[in-house]
Amino acid sequence: MQESPDFDFAGLDALFAPRSIAIVGATDSVERIGGIPLDYLLRFGYTGRLHAVNPRAATVQGLPAHARLTDIGEPVDLAIVAVPQAHVAAVLEDAAAARVRSMVLFSSGFAEIGAEGAAAQQALQKRAREAGIRLIGPNCLGFMRPGHQTYATFSPAPNAGRVRPGRIGLVSQSGAFGAYAYSLARERGLGLSLWATTGNEADVQLADGLAWLARDPETDVIMAYMEGCRDGERLRAALALARERGKPVVMFKVGTSELGAAAAASHTASLAGNDAVYDAVFRRYGVLRAHTISDFFALAASAAIAPRPRDRSIGILTVSGGVGALMADDASAAGLDVQALSEAAQRQLREWVPFAAPRNPVDITGQVTNDISLLERSAELMMQDRNFASWLGFFAAGGLSDAFWAVLRALVEKLRAAHPDTLLAICTLCSDARRAELEALGCLVFSDPSAAIRCIGALASLSPPAGQGGAAPTPAAAAGPAVRLAPGGLSEAQSMALLAEAGVPVVPHQRVQTAQQAADAVQALGGAIALKVASADIAHKSEAGGVALDLRTAGDARAAFERIVARARQACPGARLEGALAARMVHGGVECIAGVHRDPVFGPVLMFGLGGIHVEILRDVSLRVLPVTREDALAMVQELRTFPILAGARGKPPVDLQSLADALCALAGFAERAGDTLASAEINPLIARPRDQGGCLAVDALVIGTPAATAAATACTAAA
Amino acid sequence: MQESPDFDFAGLDALFAPRSIAIVGATDSVERIGGIPLDYLLRFGYTGRLHAVNPRAATVQGLPAHARLTDIGEPVDLAIVAVPQAHVAAVLEDAAAARVRSMVLFSSGFAEIGAEGAAAQQALQKRAREAGIRLIGPNCLGFMRPGHQTYATFSPAPNAGRVRPGRIGLVSQSGAFGAYAYSLARERGLGLSLWATTGNEADVQLADGLAWLARDPETDVIMAYMEGCRDGERLRAALALARERGKPVVMFKVGTSELGAAAAASHTASLAGNDAVYDAVFRRYGVLRAHTISDFFALAASAAIAPRPRDRSIGILTVSGGVGALMADDASAAGLDVQALSEAAQRQLREWVPFAAPRNPVDITGQVTNDISLLERSAELMMQDRNFASWLGFFAAGGLSDAFWAVLRALVEKLRAAHPDTLLAICTLCSDARRAELEALGCLVFSDPSAAIRCIGALASLSPPAGQGGAAPTPAAAAGPAVRLAPGGLSEAQSMALLAEAGVPVVPHQRVQTAQQAADAVQALGGAIALKVASADIAHKSEAGGVALDLRTAGDARAAFERIVARARQACPGARLEGALAARMVHGGVECIAGVHRDPVFGPVLMFGLGGIHVEILRDVSLRVLPVTREDALAMVQELRTFPILAGARGKPPVDLQSLADALCALAGFAERAGDTLASAEINPLIARPRDQGGCLAVDALVIGTPAATAAATACTAAA
């Protein structure tokens, strides 16, 4: 996968950092769409050149009005276009003639209204690209850059109070959500570097905004609201850039889009909804995904204040044992490591407070109100003992008390100075002003202890930026020549052969065309065999009666061949039968399933799970977008809820995890070499066995070439 | 189980609603433990009789000081005792002599400091009971009743601002948490009827507080913070009373206590942690369990404002399609039913707003800012179309705009008048004052849409109060005579016989003592058999090599008998072998596990799950405390994540759910008849089969009589 689409940063700079702005359709009325941005720009003090364009006015809001963009006679970086849909094309021609470099297009009436609008949008997109004009919209609320007094929006939100400039950039596909998020940012005191809405995304997409923010020196943290992605490669490139620059991306994605028809026949696709693929993409690039709006803002605000914890260790100090237990429970759910203090430190704490809980969480009890010095002593003792990557103190309503506040503030100052690379967090009730004071010291402040733990857990999951051990690990190489698959489903034998060639261990097998060949296969394959009818038209061979297992003698095999062919003919009268596949029986082991499915947006997605109900009913599968490293492949196996089964539950020997990781890498390599010609490849079952039994073994496989839709439509499914 | 412990409500009335209060250890210093409550009572205007007791002062805070309680010469309902631990016994004697009716005991130095303190507490408890004095504490922060200016606490929290009187009662075992919760209630504007902390619970327990609140006419909703429960029967009785009175209980429980030693040998116990039993208890009584402090308060506040929705249907109106999708996702996770509007209503909405999403959630888009009447028209249309039990409107930052606010308020008034029994909720940013205005109309107000949905989902899960179809359903009768089990594990044969007698269908089986008897069993049992060594000393027969399956001939059975006995002797040299159990082989079906385990606090707990890894690794089990109804038993089967397997996944026939429910009821009935003599009973496997194959069948069982610890300690476990 190529990960470097051209973002045209110069064009995006003209859009988001314009030295001159023209408002087309500018009016005097500051409540109308053409009046609002000019009003903001004038009132809030935009320092670049400003031009009003309105053919029916001499002046607008005190500025001389030009009839057309071409009349301005000066370079225009950005045109804010607030005209009805019917006039947009003409304005674009004007803009091209005037060499305008970028454009915000508020107008609705494009792709969102149906085919006719979509055609108009397509034309617009084409013309803008020809003219070298970067275009945000149409049907968007535009953008704002609070630190530069740049207000290219008609959202009324800034009139209720402006968001202060800050180091968080926010890009939203939705205008409604964007306006809401603007208000939330203001109410929560968040500072923004950029606020942008991308609307119909004729040209500038969410990904462009993310990429621009990844390079923006005024941005530390990126917030993104997404409903769906058309261009997976662009999104991945933007996320890769943000990770490379060490900027956390906090993502809020809602909704799920339809799976492509090509995916319908593939098991993999039916198992992993589209949203799970987004999750896999986010995970690939270390994106923090928020699932509530509260967490969306809490995560972004926290990431902007606190350093990334260097590991998952956390020290917790509390004045309530109950809340301590709550935080410990939450911490374990969040994957944080609540390491016990050393025996010596615990003894010391017990000396100070006989009924303290000294392990971690450390509960110094209400005793702290009698001896306030306990606070600092305990905190320092904890940090000296374990040098926790994160430290969280719970102080109930202490932040509301003037006396306690003074002590708390001093504590945070001392801890910050003594442990500059530790994530500090305080959970207490306090005023917004006090909260801001602690935040200015680089200390997170929460009112809800569970929210505190969730945030710290999320931040601890961030990977270090490039240059600090955080460079993307090298993917497992897709060695070998390119593979070009014919469209449609391959036979089991063909599928097995391709995968074997790619390095997947497959069960000894051979094609048999007659009952006699089936009988001979028992000896040829060296033991009991399974027989399965061979037909690209039969998707579910078992349900069609086309499978016979554990055939130990030539006689058994002969009879079974006749039987399964007859049954399959009856169940699927139209299916083309091509004899059967004889394979050596594999006994024992754990049935797994591994697959690759081409997602229409994000390309090949690797899947692994335990077979049968664990995949189908419990949805216990792990996914990764390609390319994957060998570590990724191993992690896919280990993160299953059912992993203990593979690790050797109930006294059974552990399976060979390395051979599973190797098989997944081989499958991924095959998918990469097959490129666009692969719709899906699935190994089901992939039998996981202990190392001394030879590791894992593919027993059945189905490879489908693009377009898969055809293959799917003609498949015979005997199941109800 | 008897569910009517004596709460002594008259005694609790004297405690929580005292007409006269004496403070023992009263001092002038309003910052000391003996000065704070008197200061509060005087300053905040307690209207009952007040007495100061201090042998070393003539007056205290302006009141004449008595040397002892007996000097008061008037009836005293409540003595607030703020003296060191060493003086408590003497004060109690005084109180008994003065016929004081109840006591708040702040003093620490009792059970929380170890054995010596525990003994002192025991003596205290005994003496108080003899004297008929209800005692809250020791080692507690006392209680407050804001509506009656009753402040029997030394918590400094009221000094930072008092909580207003209201209709929520809050009881906390922890003083630290209680004080924190008091501050949170104040900051969030919650009104409280009672705030109480129970500390060491020498007499008055959390359950007593809940029971008193259940009867209190000034309380509508009960909040409880719990760390653990000593007296399960009392807690259950209190929760039953609250449910009977139709008062929602919102529970915040943290931590887990150690499982009793008696439980160690039981599979059931090792599967279901103690906290899962609490969950089962909460579920039994319709308790709303909160898992974060935010939700704890949001749920209680919501329950106090809104009517219980009559069903799970919800209509959602939004001005942001994205947030609409989010709410729909959340609603489905919360088990709410987002019913689509009728075609006609959808058409109407499309006429009004061509690009509206008219299904539900209804997205009327930003168009509402151009035509504000859309708001009311759409909401009314939704309600007339579907008469939703709950209706939620998302209006972004609309609540901050004066113009929009006026429309929103009018909308809520109209909806409230037109649909008095619908739960109304608004999600918007707005001031606390505006929020209070809507809440006064009985409309919930949220800022986070996910929190809104979580709350509505929880409230919709409340069962109706008694008299509205909400009376506790009649449990399945425990028919038959009482059973008295001998201590320790019974043999498999004995266990099977007992369960068969109780109505559990068991596999045909017989005891065999010799290889010849084993051989004869093949014919006697009518087909292939399994042989398992019989020994109460061998817990894991398979691991000991003591099991042989699918023996089809007399010869096979004979050889197998010799083999398994020899193997078991080798694996467990000390075990007493009593021949073997021969049982007819059961083919097919789904392996399940059913059991009853006596929880040390809550008594018998019924468990059901799918066998093997689903129970052991995935912890997919359902639990109920006894007694259970047949509906409960059926629900236990249906709520498993793995239920689709029983319902007939992958083309297999569904198993007989009714026979599973019957078997669970039979097992529960057996447990009830065995009473305290039963430590645990486990059927593993219980084979679930389709109805035409005879329904479910117990294939192995183990019944253990109390005390089970002995049996566990002597069991031979061949497994690693």
PDB file of C-alpha atoms in Angstrom, chain B residues 314-505:
ATOM      1  CA  ILE B 314     -37.817   5.609  22.757  1.00  0.00           C
ATOM      2  CA  GLY B 315     -38.237   8.408  20.253  1.00  0.00           C
ATOM      3  CA  ILE B 316     -35.144  10.449  19.525  1.00  0.00           C
ATOM      4  CA  LEU B 317     -35.164  13.869  17.876  1.00  0.00           C
ATOM      5  CA  THR B 318     -31.866  15.436  16.886  1.00  0.00           C
ATOM      6  CA  VAL B 319     -30.455  18.423  15.085  1.00  0.00           C
ATOM      7  CA  SER B 320     -27.256  16.514  14.302  1.00  0.00           C
ATOM      8  CA  GLY B 321     -27.363  13.331  12.278  1.00  0.00           C
ATOM      9  CA  GLY B 322     -24.048  12.244  13.737  1.00  0.00           C
ATOM     10  CA  VAL B 323     -25.190  12.564  17.327  1.00  0.00           C
ATOM     11  CA  GLY B 324     -28.397  10.814  16.238  1.00  0.00           C
ATOM     12  CA  ALA B 325     -26.337   7.848  15.065  1.00  0.00           C
ATOM     13  CA  LEU B 326     -24.387   7.910  18.316  1.00  0.00           C
ATOM     14  CA  MET B 327     -27.592   7.871  20.352  1.00  0.00           C
ATOM     15  CA  ALA B 328     -29.031   5.056  18.249  1.00  0.00           C
ATOM     16  CA  ASP B 329     -25.879   2.995  18.822  1.00  0.00           C
ATOM     17  CA  ASP B 330     -25.990   3.736  22.539  1.00  0.00           C
ATOM     18  CA  ALA B 331     -29.718   2.960  22.694  1.00  0.00           C
ATOM     19  CA  SER B 332     -29.213  -0.419  21.167  1.00  0.00           C
ATOM     20  CA  ALA B 333     -26.427  -1.157  23.656  1.00  0.00           C
ATOM     21  CA  ALA B 334     -28.768  -0.070  26.457  1.00  0.00           C
ATOM     22  CA  GLY B 335     -31.520  -2.370  25.239  1.00  0.00           C
ATOM     23  CA  LEU B 336     -33.846   0.471  24.258  1.00  0.00           C
ATOM     24  CA  ASP B 337     -36.199   0.048  21.341  1.00  0.00           C
ATOM     25  CA  VAL B 338     -35.709   2.798  18.744  1.00  0.00           C
ATOM     26  CA  GLN B 339     -38.926   2.034  16.843  1.00  0.00           C
ATOM     27  CA  ALA B 340     -39.193   3.433  13.341  1.00  0.00           C
ATOM     28  CA  LEU B 341     -41.952   5.961  12.735  1.00  0.00           C
ATOM     29  CA  SER B 342     -44.809   4.933  10.487  1.00  0.00           C
ATOM     30  CA  GLU B 343     -44.450   5.489   6.753  1.00  0.00           C
ATOM     31  CA  ALA B 344     -47.037   8.251   6.941  1.00  0.00           C
ATOM     32  CA  ALA B 345     -45.181  10.110   9.662  1.00  0.00           C
ATOM     33  CA  GLN B 346     -41.913   9.720   7.785  1.00  0.00           C
ATOM     34  CA  ARG B 347     -43.549  11.128   4.649  1.00  0.00           C
ATOM     35  CA  GLN B 348     -44.835  14.095   6.614  1.00  0.00           C
ATOM     36  CA  LEU B 349     -41.379  14.822   7.989  1.00  0.00           C
ATOM     37  CA  ARG B 350     -39.874  14.603   4.501  1.00  0.00           C
ATOM     38  CA  GLU B 351     -42.425  17.107   3.318  1.00  0.00           C
ATOM     39  CA  TRP B 352     -41.398  19.507   6.013  1.00  0.00           C
ATOM     40  CA  VAL B 353     -37.659  18.921   5.647  1.00  0.00           C
ATOM     41  CA  PRO B 354     -36.667  17.220   2.407  1.00  0.00           C
ATOM     42  CA  PHE B 355     -33.310  16.069   3.751  1.00  0.00           C
ATOM     43  CA  ALA B 356     -34.510  15.055   7.192  1.00  0.00           C
ATOM     44  CA  ALA B 357     -33.728  11.580   8.470  1.00  0.00           C
ATOM     45  CA  PRO B 358     -37.333  10.646   9.300  1.00  0.00           C
ATOM     46  CA  ARG B 359     -37.020   7.116  10.659  1.00  0.00           C
ATOM     47  CA  ASN B 360     -35.979   7.484  14.298  1.00  0.00           C
ATOM     48  CA  PRO B 361     -33.716   9.011  15.397  1.00  0.00           C
ATOM     49  CA  VAL B 362     -35.455  11.877  13.574  1.00  0.00           C
ATOM     50  CA  ASP B 363     -32.883  14.386  12.309  1.00  0.00           C
ATOM     51  CA  ILE B 364     -34.587  17.672  11.424  1.00  0.00           C
ATOM     52  CA  THR B 365     -31.172  19.130  10.531  1.00  0.00           C
ATOM     53  CA  GLY B 366     -30.046  22.733  10.832  1.00  0.00           C
ATOM     54  CA  GLN B 367     -33.246  23.616   8.978  1.00  0.00           C
ATOM     55  CA  VAL B 368     -34.789  24.109  12.404  1.00  0.00           C
ATOM     56  CA  THR B 369     -32.892  27.399  12.736  1.00  0.00           C
ATOM     57  CA  ASN B 370     -34.775  28.710   9.702  1.00  0.00           C
ATOM     58  CA  ASP B 371     -38.135  27.402  10.853  1.00  0.00           C
ATOM     59  CA  ILE B 372     -38.244  27.013  14.598  1.00  0.00           C
ATOM     60  CA  SER B 373     -41.792  25.662  14.494  1.00  0.00           C
ATOM     61  CA  LEU B 374     -40.321  22.438  13.129  1.00  0.00           C
ATOM     62  CA  LEU B 375     -39.237  21.569  16.637  1.00  0.00           C
ATOM     63  CA  GLU B 376     -42.672  21.306  18.138  1.00  0.00           C
ATOM     64  CA  ARG B 377     -44.288  19.939  14.993  1.00  0.00           C
ATOM     65  CA  SER B 378     -41.736  17.128  14.720  1.00  0.00           C
ATOM     66  CA  ALA B 379     -41.850  16.230  18.393  1.00  0.00           C
ATOM     67  CA  GLU B 380     -45.647  16.140  18.434  1.00  0.00           C
ATOM     68  CA  LEU B 381     -45.732  14.122  15.235  1.00  0.00           C
ATOM     69  CA  MET B 382     -43.374  11.561  16.759  1.00  0.00           C
ATOM     70  CA  MET B 383     -45.398  11.246  19.930  1.00  0.00           C
ATOM     71  CA  GLN B 384     -48.735  11.038  18.142  1.00  0.00           C
ATOM     72  CA  ASP B 385     -47.347   8.450  15.796  1.00  0.00           C
ATOM     73  CA  ARG B 386     -45.804   6.091  18.298  1.00  0.00           C
ATOM     74  CA  ASN B 387     -46.625   7.304  21.822  1.00  0.00           C
ATOM     75  CA  PHE B 388     -43.079   6.517  22.913  1.00  0.00           C
ATOM     76  CA  ALA B 389     -42.511   5.624  26.565  1.00  0.00           C
ATOM     77  CA  SER B 390     -39.429   7.858  26.479  1.00  0.00           C
ATOM     78  CA  TRP B 391     -38.652  10.832  24.280  1.00  0.00           C
ATOM     79  CA  LEU B 392     -35.215  12.422  24.011  1.00  0.00           C
ATOM     80  CA  GLY B 393     -34.329  15.575  22.115  1.00  0.00           C
ATOM     81  CA  PHE B 394     -30.761  16.557  21.271  1.00  0.00           C
ATOM     82  CA  PHE B 395     -30.303  20.283  20.675  1.00  0.00           C
ATOM     83  CA  ALA B 396     -26.537  20.799  20.796  1.00  0.00           C
ATOM     84  CA  ALA B 397     -25.753  24.184  22.318  1.00  0.00           C
ATOM     85  CA  GLY B 398     -29.304  25.467  21.718  1.00  0.00           C
ATOM     86  CA  GLY B 399     -29.987  25.824  25.424  1.00  0.00           C
ATOM     87  CA  LEU B 400     -27.425  28.625  25.598  1.00  0.00           C
ATOM     88  CA  SER B 401     -29.375  30.778  23.123  1.00  0.00           C
ATOM     89  CA  ASP B 402     -32.137  32.935  24.611  1.00  0.00           C
ATOM     90  CA  ALA B 403     -34.316  32.662  21.520  1.00  0.00           C
ATOM     91  CA  PHE B 404     -33.989  28.906  21.220  1.00  0.00           C
ATOM     92  CA  TRP B 405     -34.412  28.453  24.953  1.00  0.00           C
ATOM     93  CA  ALA B 406     -37.843  30.067  24.920  1.00  0.00           C
ATOM     94  CA  VAL B 407     -38.974  27.668  22.202  1.00  0.00           C
ATOM     95  CA  LEU B 408     -37.412  24.691  23.945  1.00  0.00           C
ATOM     96  CA  ARG B 409     -39.048  25.493  27.254  1.00  0.00           C
ATOM     97  CA  ALA B 410     -42.445  25.893  25.598  1.00  0.00           C
ATOM     98  CA  LEU B 411     -41.927  22.578  23.817  1.00  0.00           C
ATOM     99  CA  VAL B 412     -41.196  20.765  27.065  1.00  0.00           C
ATOM    100  CA  GLU B 413     -44.247  22.339  28.723  1.00  0.00           C
ATOM    101  CA  LYS B 414     -46.499  21.230  25.888  1.00  0.00           C
ATOM    102  CA  LEU B 415     -45.076  17.724  25.705  1.00  0.00           C
ATOM    103  CA  ARG B 416     -45.319  17.348  29.459  1.00  0.00           C
ATOM    104  CA  ALA B 417     -48.975  18.433  29.456  1.00  0.00           C
ATOM    105  CA  ALA B 418     -49.916  16.318  26.451  1.00  0.00           C
ATOM    106  CA  HIS B 419     -47.971  13.201  27.465  1.00  0.00           C
ATOM    107  CA  PRO B 420     -47.870  13.136  31.242  1.00  0.00           C
ATOM    108  CA  ASP B 421     -46.686   9.539  31.484  1.00  0.00           C
ATOM    109  CA  THR B 422     -43.824   9.846  28.995  1.00  0.00           C
ATOM    110  CA  LEU B 423     -40.258  10.176  30.206  1.00  0.00           C
ATOM    111  CA  LEU B 424     -39.018  13.431  28.678  1.00  0.00           C
ATOM    112  CA  ALA B 425     -35.346  14.199  28.334  1.00  0.00           C
ATOM    113  CA  ILE B 426     -33.411  17.008  26.702  1.00  0.00           C
ATOM    114  CA  CYS B 427     -29.744  16.932  25.846  1.00  0.00           C
ATOM    115  CA  THR B 428     -28.317  20.409  25.429  1.00  0.00           C
ATOM    116  CA  LEU B 429     -25.784  22.794  26.868  1.00  0.00           C
ATOM    117  CA  CYS B 430     -27.492  25.227  29.220  1.00  0.00           C
ATOM    118  CA  SER B 431     -27.060  27.031  32.513  1.00  0.00           C
ATOM    119  CA  ASP B 432     -27.801  25.327  35.822  1.00  0.00           C
ATOM    120  CA  ALA B 433     -30.813  27.605  36.238  1.00  0.00           C
ATOM    121  CA  ARG B 434     -32.317  26.556  32.926  1.00  0.00           C
ATOM    122  CA  ARG B 435     -31.596  22.967  33.706  1.00  0.00           C
ATOM    123  CA  ALA B 436     -33.466  23.339  36.992  1.00  0.00           C
ATOM    124  CA  GLU B 437     -36.414  24.916  35.157  1.00  0.00           C
ATOM    125  CA  LEU B 438     -36.801  21.922  32.882  1.00  0.00           C
ATOM    126  CA  GLU B 439     -36.260  19.493  35.734  1.00  0.00           C
ATOM    127  CA  ALA B 440     -39.045  21.208  37.635  1.00  0.00           C
ATOM    128  CA  LEU B 441     -41.272  20.289  34.691  1.00  0.00           C
ATOM    129  CA  GLY B 442     -40.295  16.660  35.199  1.00  0.00           C
ATOM    130  CA  CYS B 443     -37.935  16.666  32.228  1.00  0.00           C
ATOM    131  CA  LEU B 444     -34.434  15.207  32.482  1.00  0.00           C
ATOM    132  CA  VAL B 445     -31.584  17.376  31.244  1.00  0.00           C
ATOM    133  CA  PHE B 446     -28.209  16.053  30.133  1.00  0.00           C
ATOM    134  CA  SER B 447     -25.164  17.537  28.510  1.00  0.00           C
ATOM    135  CA  ASP B 448     -23.750  14.225  27.254  1.00  0.00           C
ATOM    136  CA  PRO B 449     -26.029  12.244  24.918  1.00  0.00           C
ATOM    137  CA  SER B 450     -24.480   8.908  25.882  1.00  0.00           C
ATOM    138  CA  ALA B 451     -25.137   9.592  29.558  1.00  0.00           C
ATOM    139  CA  ALA B 452     -28.741  10.436  28.654  1.00  0.00           C
ATOM    140  CA  ILE B 453     -29.253   7.120  26.913  1.00  0.00           C
ATOM    141  CA  ARG B 454     -27.549   5.155  29.686  1.00  0.00           C
ATOM    142  CA  CYS B 455     -29.844   6.731  32.265  1.00  0.00           C
ATOM    143  CA  ILE B 456     -33.021   6.225  30.277  1.00  0.00           C
ATOM    144  CA  GLY B 457     -32.032   2.631  29.591  1.00  0.00           C
ATOM    145  CA  ALA B 458     -31.471   2.021  33.304  1.00  0.00           C
ATOM    146  CA  LEU B 459     -34.779   3.610  34.302  1.00  0.00           C
ATOM    147  CA  ALA B 460     -36.580   1.562  31.663  1.00  0.00           C
ATOM    148  CA  SER B 461     -35.190  -1.555  33.319  1.00  0.00           C
ATOM    149  CA  LEU B 462     -36.960  -0.773  36.599  1.00  0.00           C
ATOM    150  CA  SER B 463     -39.855  -3.057  37.360  1.00  0.00           C
ATOM    151  CA  PRO B 464     -43.211  -1.499  38.168  1.00  0.00           C
ATOM    152  CA  PRO B 465     -44.035  -1.122  41.869  1.00  0.00           C
ATOM    153  CA  ALA B 466     -46.348  -3.578  43.619  1.00  0.00           C
ATOM    154  CA  GLY B 467     -49.970  -3.140  42.617  1.00  0.00           C
ATOM    155  CA  GLN B 468     -48.944  -2.127  39.082  1.00  0.00           C
ATOM    156  CA  GLY B 469     -47.987  -5.587  37.992  1.00  0.00           C
ATOM    157  CA  GLY B 470     -44.748  -5.291  39.867  1.00  0.00           C
ATOM    158  CA  ALA B 471     -45.335  -7.639  42.804  1.00  0.00           C
ATOM    159  CA  ALA B 472     -42.565 -10.174  43.071  1.00  0.00           C
ATOM    160  CA  PRO B 473     -43.609 -13.209  41.027  1.00  0.00           C
ATOM    161  CA  THR B 474     -44.243 -16.402  42.927  1.00  0.00           C
ATOM    162  CA  PRO B 475     -41.109 -18.520  43.090  1.00  0.00           C
ATOM    163  CA  ALA B 476     -41.211 -22.038  41.782  1.00  0.00           C
ATOM    164  CA  ALA B 477     -42.319 -24.104  44.745  1.00  0.00           C
ATOM    165  CA  ALA B 478     -39.721 -26.195  46.544  1.00  0.00           C
ATOM    166  CA  ALA B 479     -42.072 -29.153  46.740  1.00  0.00           C
ATOM    167  CA  GLY B 480     -41.220 -32.209  48.735  1.00  0.00           C
ATOM    168  CA  PRO B 481     -39.834 -32.974  52.148  1.00  0.00           C
ATOM    169  CA  ALA B 482     -36.765 -31.345  53.645  1.00  0.00           C
ATOM    170  CA  VAL B 483     -33.447 -32.980  52.837  1.00  0.00           C
ATOM    171  CA  ARG B 484     -30.655 -33.276  55.406  1.00  0.00           C
ATOM    172  CA  LEU B 485     -27.267 -33.864  53.873  1.00  0.00           C
ATOM    173  CA  ALA B 486     -24.332 -35.373  55.721  1.00  0.00           C
ATOM    174  CA  PRO B 487     -21.185 -33.238  55.681  1.00  0.00           C
ATOM    175  CA  GLY B 488     -18.749 -33.707  52.830  1.00  0.00           C
ATOM    176  CA  GLY B 489     -18.952 -34.828  49.233  1.00  0.00           C
ATOM    177  CA  LEU B 490     -21.433 -37.475  48.183  1.00  0.00           C
ATOM    178  CA  SER B 491     -20.536 -40.069  45.623  1.00  0.00           C
ATOM    179  CA  GLU B 492     -21.588 -39.557  42.042  1.00  0.00           C
ATOM    180  CA  ALA B 493     -24.220 -42.261  42.415  1.00  0.00           C
ATOM    181  CA  GLN B 494     -25.608 -40.741  45.582  1.00  0.00           C
ATOM    182  CA  SER B 495     -25.558 -37.293  44.033  1.00  0.00           C
ATOM    183  CA  MET B 496     -27.379 -38.503  40.935  1.00  0.00           C
ATOM    184  CA  ALA B 497     -29.947 -40.322  43.019  1.00  0.00           C
ATOM    185  CA  LEU B 498     -30.706 -37.245  45.108  1.00  0.00           C
ATOM    186  CA  LEU B 499     -31.080 -35.033  42.082  1.00  0.00           C
ATOM    187  CA  ALA B 500     -33.199 -37.591  40.253  1.00  0.00           C
ATOM    188  CA  GLU B 501     -35.461 -37.726  43.269  1.00  0.00           C
ATOM    189  CA  ALA B 502     -35.672 -33.927  43.140  1.00  0.00           C
ATOM    190  CA  GLY B 503     -36.883 -34.087  39.564  1.00  0.00           C
ATOM    191  CA  VAL B 504     -33.703 -33.596  37.571  1.00  0.00           C
ATOM    192  CA  PRO B 505     -33.657 -35.987  34.580  1.00  0.00           C
TER     193      PRO B 505
END
